[in-house]
Coordinates of C-alpha atoms and ligand atoms in Angstrom, one line a residue:
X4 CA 10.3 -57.2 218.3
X5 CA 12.8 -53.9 218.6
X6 CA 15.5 -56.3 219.1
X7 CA 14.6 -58.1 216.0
X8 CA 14.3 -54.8 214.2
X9 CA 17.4 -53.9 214.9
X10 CA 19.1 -56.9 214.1
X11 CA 17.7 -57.2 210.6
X12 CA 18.6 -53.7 210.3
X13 CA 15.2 -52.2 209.5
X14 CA 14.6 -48.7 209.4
X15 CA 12.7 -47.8 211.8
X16 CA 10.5 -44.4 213.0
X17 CA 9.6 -43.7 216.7
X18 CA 6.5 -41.7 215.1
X19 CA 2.5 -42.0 214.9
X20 CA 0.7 -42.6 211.7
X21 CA -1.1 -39.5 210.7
X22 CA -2.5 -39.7 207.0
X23 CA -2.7 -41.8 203.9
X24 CA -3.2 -40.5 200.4
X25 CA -3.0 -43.8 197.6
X26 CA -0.9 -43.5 194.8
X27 CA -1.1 -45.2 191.9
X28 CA -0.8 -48.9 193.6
X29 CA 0.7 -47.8 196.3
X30 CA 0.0 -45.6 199.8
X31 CA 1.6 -42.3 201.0
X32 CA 1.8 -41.9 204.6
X33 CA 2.1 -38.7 206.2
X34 CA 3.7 -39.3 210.2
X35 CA 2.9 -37.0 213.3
X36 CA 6.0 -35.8 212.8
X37 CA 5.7 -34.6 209.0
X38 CA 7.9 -36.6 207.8
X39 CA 6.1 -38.5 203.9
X40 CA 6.7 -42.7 203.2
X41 CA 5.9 -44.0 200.2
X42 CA 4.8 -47.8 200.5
X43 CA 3.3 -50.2 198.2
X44 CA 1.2 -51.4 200.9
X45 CA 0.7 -50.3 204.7
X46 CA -0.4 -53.0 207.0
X47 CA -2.5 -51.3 209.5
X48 CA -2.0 -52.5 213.4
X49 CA -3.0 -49.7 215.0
X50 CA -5.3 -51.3 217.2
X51 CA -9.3 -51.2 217.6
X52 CA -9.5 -47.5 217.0
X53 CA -7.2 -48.0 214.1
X54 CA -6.8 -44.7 212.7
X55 CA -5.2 -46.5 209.4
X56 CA -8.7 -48.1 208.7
X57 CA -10.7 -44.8 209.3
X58 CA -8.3 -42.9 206.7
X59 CA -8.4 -45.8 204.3
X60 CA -12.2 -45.7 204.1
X61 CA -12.3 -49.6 205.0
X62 CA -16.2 -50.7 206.2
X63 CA -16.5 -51.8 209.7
X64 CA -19.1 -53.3 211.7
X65 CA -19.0 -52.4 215.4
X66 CA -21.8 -53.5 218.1
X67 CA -21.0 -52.7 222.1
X68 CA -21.1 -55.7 224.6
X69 CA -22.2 -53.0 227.2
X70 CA -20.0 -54.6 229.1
X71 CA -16.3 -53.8 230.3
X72 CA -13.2 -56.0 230.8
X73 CA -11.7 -55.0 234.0
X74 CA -7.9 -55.9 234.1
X75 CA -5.4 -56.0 237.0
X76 CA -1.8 -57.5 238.2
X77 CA -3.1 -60.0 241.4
X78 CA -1.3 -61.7 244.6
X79 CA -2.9 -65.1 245.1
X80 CA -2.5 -66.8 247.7
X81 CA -2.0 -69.9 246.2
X82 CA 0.6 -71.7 243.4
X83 CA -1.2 -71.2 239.8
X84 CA 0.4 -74.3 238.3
X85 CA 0.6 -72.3 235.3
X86 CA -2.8 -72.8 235.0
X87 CA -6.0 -70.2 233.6
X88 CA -8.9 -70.4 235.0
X89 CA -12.5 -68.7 234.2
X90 CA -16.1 -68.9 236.3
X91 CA -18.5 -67.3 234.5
X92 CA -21.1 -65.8 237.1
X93 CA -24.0 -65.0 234.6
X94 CA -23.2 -61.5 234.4
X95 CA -20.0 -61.5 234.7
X96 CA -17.0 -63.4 233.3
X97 CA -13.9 -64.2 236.1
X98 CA -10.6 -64.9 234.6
X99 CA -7.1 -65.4 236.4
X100 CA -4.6 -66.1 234.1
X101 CA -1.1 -67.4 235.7
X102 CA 2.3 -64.9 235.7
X103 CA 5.5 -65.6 236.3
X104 CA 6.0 -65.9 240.1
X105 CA 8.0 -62.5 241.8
X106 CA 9.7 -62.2 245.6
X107 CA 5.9 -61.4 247.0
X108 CA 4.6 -64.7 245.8
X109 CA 2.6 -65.9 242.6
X110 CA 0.6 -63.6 240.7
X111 CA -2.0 -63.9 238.2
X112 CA -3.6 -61.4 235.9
X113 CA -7.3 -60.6 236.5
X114 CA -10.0 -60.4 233.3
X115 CA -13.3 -59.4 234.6
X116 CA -15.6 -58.6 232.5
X117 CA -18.6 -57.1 234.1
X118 CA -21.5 -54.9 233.2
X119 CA -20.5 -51.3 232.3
X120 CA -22.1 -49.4 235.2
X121 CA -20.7 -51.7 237.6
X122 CA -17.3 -51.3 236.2
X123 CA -17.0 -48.0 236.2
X124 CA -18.4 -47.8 239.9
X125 CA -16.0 -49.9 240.8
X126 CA -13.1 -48.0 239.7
X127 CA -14.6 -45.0 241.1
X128 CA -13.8 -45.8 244.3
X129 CA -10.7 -44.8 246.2
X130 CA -7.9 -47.7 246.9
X131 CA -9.1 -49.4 250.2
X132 CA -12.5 -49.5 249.1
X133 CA -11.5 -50.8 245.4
X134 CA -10.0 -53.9 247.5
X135 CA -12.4 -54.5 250.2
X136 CA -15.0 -54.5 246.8
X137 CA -12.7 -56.7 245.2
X138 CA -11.9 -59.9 247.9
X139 CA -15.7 -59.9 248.7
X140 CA -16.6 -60.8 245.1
X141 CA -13.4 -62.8 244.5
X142 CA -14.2 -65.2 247.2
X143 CA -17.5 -65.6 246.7
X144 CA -17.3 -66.1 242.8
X145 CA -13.8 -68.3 243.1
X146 CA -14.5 -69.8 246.9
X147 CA -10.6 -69.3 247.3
X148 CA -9.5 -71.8 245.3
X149 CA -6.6 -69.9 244.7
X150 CA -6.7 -68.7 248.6
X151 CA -6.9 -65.0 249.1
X152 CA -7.0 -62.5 246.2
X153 CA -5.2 -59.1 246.4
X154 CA -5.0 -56.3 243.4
X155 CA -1.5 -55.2 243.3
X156 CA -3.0 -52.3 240.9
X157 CA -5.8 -50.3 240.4
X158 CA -8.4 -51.8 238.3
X159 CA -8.4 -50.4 234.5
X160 CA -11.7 -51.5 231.9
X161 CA -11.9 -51.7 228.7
X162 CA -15.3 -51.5 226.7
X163 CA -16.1 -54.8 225.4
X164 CA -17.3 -55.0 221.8
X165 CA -17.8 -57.2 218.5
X166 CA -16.1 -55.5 215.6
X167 CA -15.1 -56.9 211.8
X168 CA -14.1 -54.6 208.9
X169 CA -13.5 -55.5 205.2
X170 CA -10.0 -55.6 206.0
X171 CA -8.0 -54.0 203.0
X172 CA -8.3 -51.2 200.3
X173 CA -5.7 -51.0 198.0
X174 CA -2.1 -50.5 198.7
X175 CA -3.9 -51.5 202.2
X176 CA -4.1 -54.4 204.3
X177 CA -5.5 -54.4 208.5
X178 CA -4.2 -57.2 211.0
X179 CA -5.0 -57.6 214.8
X180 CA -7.7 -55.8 216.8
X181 CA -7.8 -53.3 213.5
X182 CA -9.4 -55.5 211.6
X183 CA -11.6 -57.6 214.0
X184 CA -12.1 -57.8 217.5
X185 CA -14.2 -60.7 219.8
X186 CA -15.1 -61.0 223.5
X187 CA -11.6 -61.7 225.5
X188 CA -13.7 -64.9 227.1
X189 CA -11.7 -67.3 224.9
X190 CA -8.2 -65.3 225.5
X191 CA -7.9 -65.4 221.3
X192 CA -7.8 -62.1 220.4
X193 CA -3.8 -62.0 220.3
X194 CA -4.1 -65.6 218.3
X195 CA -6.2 -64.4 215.8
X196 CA -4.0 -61.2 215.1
X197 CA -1.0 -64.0 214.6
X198 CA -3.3 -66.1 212.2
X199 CA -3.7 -62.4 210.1
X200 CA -0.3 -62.1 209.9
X201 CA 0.7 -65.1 208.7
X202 CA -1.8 -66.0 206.3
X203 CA -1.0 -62.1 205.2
X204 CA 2.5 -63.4 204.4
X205 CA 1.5 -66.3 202.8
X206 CA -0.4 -64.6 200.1
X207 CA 2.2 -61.8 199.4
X208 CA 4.9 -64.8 199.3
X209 CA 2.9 -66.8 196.8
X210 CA 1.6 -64.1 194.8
X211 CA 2.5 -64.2 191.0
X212 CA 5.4 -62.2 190.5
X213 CA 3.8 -59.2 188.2
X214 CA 1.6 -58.5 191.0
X215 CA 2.7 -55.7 193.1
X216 CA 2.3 -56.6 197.0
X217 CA -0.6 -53.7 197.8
X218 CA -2.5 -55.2 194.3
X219 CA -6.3 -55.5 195.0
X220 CA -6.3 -59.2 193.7
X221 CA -4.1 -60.3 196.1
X222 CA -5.3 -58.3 198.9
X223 CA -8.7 -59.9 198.2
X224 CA -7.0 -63.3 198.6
X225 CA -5.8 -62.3 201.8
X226 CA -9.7 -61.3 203.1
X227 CA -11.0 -63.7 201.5
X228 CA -8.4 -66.4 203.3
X229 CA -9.0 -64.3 207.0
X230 CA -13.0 -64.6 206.5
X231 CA -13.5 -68.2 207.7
X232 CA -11.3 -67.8 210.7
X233 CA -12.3 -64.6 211.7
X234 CA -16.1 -65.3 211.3
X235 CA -15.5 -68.7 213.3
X236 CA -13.7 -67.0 216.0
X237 CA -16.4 -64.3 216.3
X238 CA -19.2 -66.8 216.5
X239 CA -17.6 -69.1 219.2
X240 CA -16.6 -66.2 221.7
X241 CA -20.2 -64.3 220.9
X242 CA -22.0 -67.6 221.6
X243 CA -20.0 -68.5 224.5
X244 CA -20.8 -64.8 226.0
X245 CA -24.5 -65.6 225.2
X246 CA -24.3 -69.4 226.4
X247 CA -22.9 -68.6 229.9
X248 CA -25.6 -65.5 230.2
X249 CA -28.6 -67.5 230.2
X250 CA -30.3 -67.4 233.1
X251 CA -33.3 -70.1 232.2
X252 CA -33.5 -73.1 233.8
X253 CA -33.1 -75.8 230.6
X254 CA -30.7 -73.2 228.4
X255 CA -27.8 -73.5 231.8
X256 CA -28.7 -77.3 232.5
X257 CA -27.6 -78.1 228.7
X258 CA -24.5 -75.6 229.2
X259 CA -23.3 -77.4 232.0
X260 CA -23.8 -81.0 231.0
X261 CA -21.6 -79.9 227.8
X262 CA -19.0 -78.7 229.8
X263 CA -18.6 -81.7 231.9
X264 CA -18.7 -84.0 229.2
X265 CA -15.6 -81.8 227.4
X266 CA -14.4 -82.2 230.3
X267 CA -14.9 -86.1 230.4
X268 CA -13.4 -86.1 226.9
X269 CA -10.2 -85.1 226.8
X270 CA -9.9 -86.1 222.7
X271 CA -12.8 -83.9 222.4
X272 CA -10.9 -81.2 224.9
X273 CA -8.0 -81.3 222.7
X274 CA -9.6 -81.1 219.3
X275 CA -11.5 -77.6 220.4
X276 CA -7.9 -76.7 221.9
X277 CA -6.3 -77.8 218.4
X278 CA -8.9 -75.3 216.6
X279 CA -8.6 -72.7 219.1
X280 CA -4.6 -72.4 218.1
X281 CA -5.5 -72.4 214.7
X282 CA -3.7 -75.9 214.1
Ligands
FAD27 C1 -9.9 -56.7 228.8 C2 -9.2 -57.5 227.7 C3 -8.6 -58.7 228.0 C4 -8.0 -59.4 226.9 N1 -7.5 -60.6 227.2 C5 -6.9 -61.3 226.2 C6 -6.3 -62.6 226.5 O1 -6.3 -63.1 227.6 N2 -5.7 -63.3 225.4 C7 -5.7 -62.7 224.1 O2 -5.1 -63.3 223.2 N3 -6.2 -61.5 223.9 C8 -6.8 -60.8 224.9 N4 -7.4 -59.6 224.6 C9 -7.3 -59.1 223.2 C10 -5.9 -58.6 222.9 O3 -5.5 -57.6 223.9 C11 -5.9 -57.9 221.5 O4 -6.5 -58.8 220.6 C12 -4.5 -57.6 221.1 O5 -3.8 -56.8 222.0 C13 -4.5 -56.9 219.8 O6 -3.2 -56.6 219.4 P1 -3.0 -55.5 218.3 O7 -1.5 -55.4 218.1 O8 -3.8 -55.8 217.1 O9 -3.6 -54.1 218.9 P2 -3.1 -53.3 220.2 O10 -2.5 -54.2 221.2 O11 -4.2 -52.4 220.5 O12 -1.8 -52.4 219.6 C14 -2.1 -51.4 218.7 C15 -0.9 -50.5 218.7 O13 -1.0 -49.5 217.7 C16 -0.6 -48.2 218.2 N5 -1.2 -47.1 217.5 C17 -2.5 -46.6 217.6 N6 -2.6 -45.6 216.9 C18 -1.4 -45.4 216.2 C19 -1.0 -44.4 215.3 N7 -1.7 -43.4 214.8 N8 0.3 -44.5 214.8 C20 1.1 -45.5 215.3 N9 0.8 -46.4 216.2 C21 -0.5 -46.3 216.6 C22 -1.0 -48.3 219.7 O14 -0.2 -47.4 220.5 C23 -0.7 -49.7 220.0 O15 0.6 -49.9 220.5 C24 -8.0 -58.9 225.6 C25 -8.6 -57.6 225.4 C26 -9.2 -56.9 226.4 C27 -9.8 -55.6 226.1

């Protein structure tokens, strides 16, 4: 993205947004470093804790998982075939997603999301015991079917958490984890960021031409264009999460039977992938 920056020739500040007054239709920013920016509209990707959506005064809904992702670089001992894979464990969700391969073998990236308290024992511990902890669970949850599992760095969680907002004000419009975030079991947080900022383009690009870009009216075409995906998303990964931690008996026999007829289907496999993208 620098490189593209750079190549367009866009101004560009190494500095932290700091605070927002509007004016008229448009936003003044005020940067760590002092400096003032007049905009007619600030897009806000500044992340979960966006600091941009706290000074714009935009609603947001948050509720806690109580859970933690837990993410770290991996040596397996086996070829990925460029391949993710997922076991969820009832508590706890498993994910190795495949890296590029380096001189010490193939590596994968590890997403485990796992109660809070367990989490946060588990990074407690010093190095040699963080491992030992880590290839007793990971054979017993993958049965090495990637062979032996071995963190190449320290475990680091994240709180886990459901969040939307009302995703503009005026002069003001949010994008990524800013302006929603869902449970990382579906891998489509980064997606769903994408999907903001192109459907945010869209309606700036076909907005009529009196219209200035940070305009209310056409930032409300913008939520109102985001809500349908958004909500979607949220409901799929927040069912999934709920799906996969039902313990009864009839609730896990129904789960699984789904899953192996997706499985069995793979026009049905490839529609739910088609959706997933966004296509
Ligand atoms: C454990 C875990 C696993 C995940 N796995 C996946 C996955 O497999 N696939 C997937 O698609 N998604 C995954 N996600 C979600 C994905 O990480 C996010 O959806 C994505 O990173 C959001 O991108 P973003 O640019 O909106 O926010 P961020 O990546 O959080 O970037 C925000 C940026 O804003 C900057 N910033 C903050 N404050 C200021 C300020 N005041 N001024 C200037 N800059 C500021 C931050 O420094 C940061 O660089 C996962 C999330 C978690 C927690």
């Amino acid at each position: 993205l620098q490189q593209a920056v750079q190549v367009m020739g866009i101004e560009w500040h190494e500095d932290r947004f700091e605070r927002l007054e509007t004016r008229g239709l448009g936003v003044r920013v005020t940067t760590g470093q002092g400096r003032a920016l007049d905009a007619v509209l600030l897009v806000g990707a500044d992340g979960a804790r966006s600091p941009v959506r706290l000074a714009a005064g935009i609603e947001h809904h948050y509720t806690p998982y109580g859970d933690m992702g837990v993410v770290a670089h991996l040596d397996i001992g086996l070829p990925h075939q460029n391949r993710a894979c997922q076991w969820f464990t009832g508590d706890s969700v498993f994910a190795l997603l495949p890296m590029p391969d380096t001189a010490d073998g193939p590596q994968a990236s590890l997403v485990w999301s796992m109660p809070e308290g367990r989490a946060r024992e588990w990074q407690a511990l010093d190095a040699d015991a963080q491992q030992a902890f880590f290839a007793a669970h990971a054979r017993a949850i993958t049965g090495d079917r990637l062979g032996p599992l071995r963190l190449r760095t320290r475990p680091q969680g994240f709180p886990l958490t459901l969040e939307r907002s009302a995703m503009v004000a005026p002069g003001v419009a949010l994008v990524g984890d800013a302006a929603h975030r869902v449970h990382p079991l579906a891998g489509q947080g980064l997606n769903l960021g994408l999907g903001d900022v192109h459907d945010l383009l869209d309606v700036l690009r076909t907005r009529e031409p009196q219209r200035a870009l940070g305009d209310p009216r056409v930032l409300a075409r913008y939520r109102r264009r985001r809500a349908e995906p958004v909500w979607a998303m949220s409901l799929v990964t927040d069912g999934l999460h709920r799906l996969f931690g039902a313990s009864n008996a009839p609730t896990a026999w129904a789960r699984n039977q789904g899953m192996r007829l997706v499985d069995n289907l793979p026009f049905l496999k490839r529609c739910l992938i088609r959706a997933a993208v966004g296509d």
